[in-house]
Amino acid sequence: MRWGAGYGKKRSNSALKPILIPQLLQIPERNICLPVEDYLPELDTLTPIQGTLWVEHKGTYLAVRAEAKAIVTLACDRCLGQYNHRLALNLEEVIWLREAGAVIDPELEFEAAALLETLPPDGNFDPAQWLYEQVCLAIPPQSLCDAACEGIELEAAATTPLDSRWSVLAQLKTQIRDDCGLI
Ligand SMILES: [Zn+2]
C-alpha cells in the first residue's frame, strides 16, 4: 500500500468534515448520521470507503459507530505481488470527553483507563481521521495474496544469470524454503 498519495485530488464533497462537539448538544437527538463515500487522506484505497458513520453525544462521552467497506491494494509479503484486499468494518468506540490535564476522579480511574480515547468537550471530532485510524487497524499485519502463496517462482530466479558471489545466498534461500515446507 502506498501512503501519502492522492490526498486532496481525490477528496471532494465529503460529508466527513470535523464536527464541533458542543454543536451535537444542540441537535434534538444529540446524534448525527454521516454517509461515507470517501477516499481518505494518506490512505490509498482502490475504491472509496463506503458506508455510514454515526456520532452521538452522551454527555460525558461520544459514542461513535461505523459500518464501512473498502478495497485496499496490498503487496504480498511472500511473492511481492500486488493484490486487492476487501475490508468490511463494523465498529463501535467510546471517546471520553475531558480537558487535557483534567484531574481524574479516583473512582473513575478504572473507567478512564478503559476509555483510552479522549477529546476536549469543546473540541472537534474529526470523522475522517477516526475512520482512517480504524481502517489502518483493520489491515492485516501480514499480507498474503493467498494462504498457499509459494513466494517468488524458482524458475524465474533460475533463468537469471547468477553472480557466483550470490550462490551461497541462493543455497541458503532454497534451504530456508525447504525447511519451511514452502515447496
Ligand atoms: Zn503472494
XYZ file of C-alpha atoms and ligand atoms in Angstrom:
184
model
C 0.000 0.000 0.000
C 1.234 3.447 -0.828
C 0.922 6.085 1.812
C 0.662 9.777 1.396
C -0.520 9.673 -2.183
C -3.682 11.129 -3.528
C -4.704 13.441 -0.753
C -6.589 16.431 -1.972
C -7.108 15.482 -5.579
C -9.425 12.593 -4.771
C -11.248 14.037 -1.801
C -14.256 16.053 -2.763
C -17.691 16.948 -1.442
C -17.025 14.881 1.626
C -19.559 14.781 4.439
C -16.689 13.885 6.745
C -15.798 17.317 7.985
C -14.651 17.928 11.558
C -17.622 18.282 13.910
C -17.593 20.821 16.728
C -18.538 18.625 19.684
C -20.774 21.199 21.531
C -22.866 21.533 18.353
C -24.028 17.946 18.796
C -25.763 19.065 22.004
C -27.931 21.425 20.005
C -29.382 18.689 17.823
C -32.541 17.251 19.477
C -31.360 13.620 19.400
C -27.764 14.676 20.023
C -26.596 12.443 17.216
C -25.781 12.654 13.558
C -25.547 10.101 10.813
C -22.979 10.688 8.084
C -22.866 8.917 4.737
C -19.337 7.798 3.887
C -18.196 7.742 0.262
C -14.668 8.911 0.609
C -11.066 8.485 -0.292
C -9.284 9.262 2.950
C -6.201 11.410 3.277
C -2.964 9.398 3.382
C -4.726 6.131 2.667
C -4.610 4.722 -0.842
C -7.663 2.598 -1.387
C -8.745 1.161 -4.724
C -12.349 2.083 -4.050
C -13.699 4.877 -1.888
C -14.593 3.844 1.628
C -18.364 3.388 1.550
C -20.717 3.125 4.457
C -22.251 5.086 7.303
C -20.871 6.696 10.425
C -22.896 7.683 13.484
C -21.820 10.020 16.278
C -23.879 10.501 19.435
C -23.153 12.888 22.305
C -23.759 11.051 25.583
C -22.889 13.893 27.937
C -19.527 12.693 29.194
C -18.541 10.753 26.093
C -19.117 10.358 22.381
C -20.439 7.065 21.068
C -19.101 6.517 17.563
C -20.238 3.727 15.303
C -19.416 2.912 11.707
C -20.203 0.352 9.082
C -17.990 0.627 6.048
C -16.292 -1.322 3.306
C -13.350 -0.657 1.045
C -10.837 -2.408 -1.174
C -7.182 -1.757 -0.432
C -4.256 -2.765 -2.624
C -1.572 -4.579 -0.647
C 1.800 -6.090 -1.546
C 2.170 -9.775 -0.697
C 4.879 -10.393 1.916
C 5.900 -13.632 0.176
C 5.818 -13.006 -3.573
C 5.766 -9.180 -3.502
C 2.879 -9.219 -5.959
C 0.065 -6.718 -5.537
C -3.402 -7.926 -4.713
C -6.696 -6.447 -3.634
C -7.978 -6.983 -0.143
C -11.584 -6.382 0.791
C -12.191 -4.738 4.163
C -15.518 -4.814 5.943
C -15.669 -2.700 9.079
C -18.277 -2.801 11.792
C -17.007 -0.613 14.594
C -18.061 0.931 17.841
C -15.961 3.155 20.030
C -16.380 5.379 23.047
C -14.448 8.652 23.131
C -14.352 10.183 26.555
C -14.773 13.950 26.775
C -12.421 15.666 29.146
C -9.983 18.527 29.149
C -6.359 17.664 28.631
C -4.723 17.536 32.070
C -8.047 17.359 33.910
C -7.865 15.733 37.327
C -9.376 12.281 37.192
C -11.737 11.306 39.997
C -10.048 8.268 41.633
C -13.332 6.405 41.465
C -13.343 6.927 37.739
C -9.768 5.804 37.321
C -10.678 2.348 36.119
C -13.188 3.747 33.704
C -10.688 6.308 32.499
C -8.124 3.629 31.801
C -10.641 1.638 29.818
C -11.667 4.609 27.733
C -8.392 5.380 26.088
C -9.563 7.853 23.507
C -10.269 11.310 24.852
C -11.192 14.645 23.333
C -11.789 18.032 24.945
C -15.551 18.645 25.379
C -15.355 21.878 23.399
C -13.084 20.444 20.703
C -13.631 18.840 17.330
C -14.290 15.257 16.406
C -12.737 14.524 13.024
C -14.636 11.598 11.457
C -12.158 11.269 8.555
C -9.222 10.957 10.955
C -11.120 8.485 13.120
C -12.077 6.360 10.119
C -8.513 6.486 8.811
C -7.220 5.063 12.096
C -9.852 2.335 12.127
C -9.090 1.293 8.545
C -5.343 1.172 9.318
C -6.049 -1.054 12.323
C -8.196 -3.336 10.167
C -5.454 -4.007 7.606
C -3.935 -7.417 8.386
C -0.398 -7.232 9.823
C 0.739 -9.976 7.459
C -0.195 -9.542 3.826
C -0.565 -12.700 1.757
C -2.110 -12.758 -1.724
C -3.193 -16.321 -0.935
C -2.718 -18.532 2.112
C -0.999 -21.006 -0.227
C 1.214 -18.396 -1.925
C 4.509 -20.095 -2.744
C 6.519 -16.938 -2.976
C 8.721 -15.833 -5.859
C 8.839 -18.523 -8.536
C 12.051 -20.520 -8.547
C 12.040 -20.970 -12.356
C 12.115 -17.232 -12.821
C 15.018 -16.975 -10.424
C 16.852 -19.860 -12.151
C 16.792 -18.213 -15.579
C 18.560 -15.167 -14.206
C 22.331 -15.497 -14.640
C 23.680 -15.722 -11.138
C 26.743 -13.899 -9.951
C 28.785 -16.589 -8.197
C 29.103 -14.354 -5.150
C 25.353 -14.742 -4.593
C 25.341 -18.525 -4.900
C 25.730 -19.063 -1.160
C 22.730 -16.824 -0.552
C 20.725 -18.690 -3.171
C 21.530 -22.010 -1.488
C 20.528 -20.596 1.838
C 17.271 -19.342 0.381
C 16.473 -22.770 -1.074
C 17.310 -24.374 2.243
C 15.028 -21.984 4.142
C 12.209 -22.684 1.699
C 12.702 -26.442 2.160
C 12.814 -26.100 5.923
C 9.658 -24.031 5.955
C 7.902 -26.544 3.739
C 7.069 -23.901 1.190
C 7.735 -26.163 -1.812
Zn 1.906 -13.871 -2.815
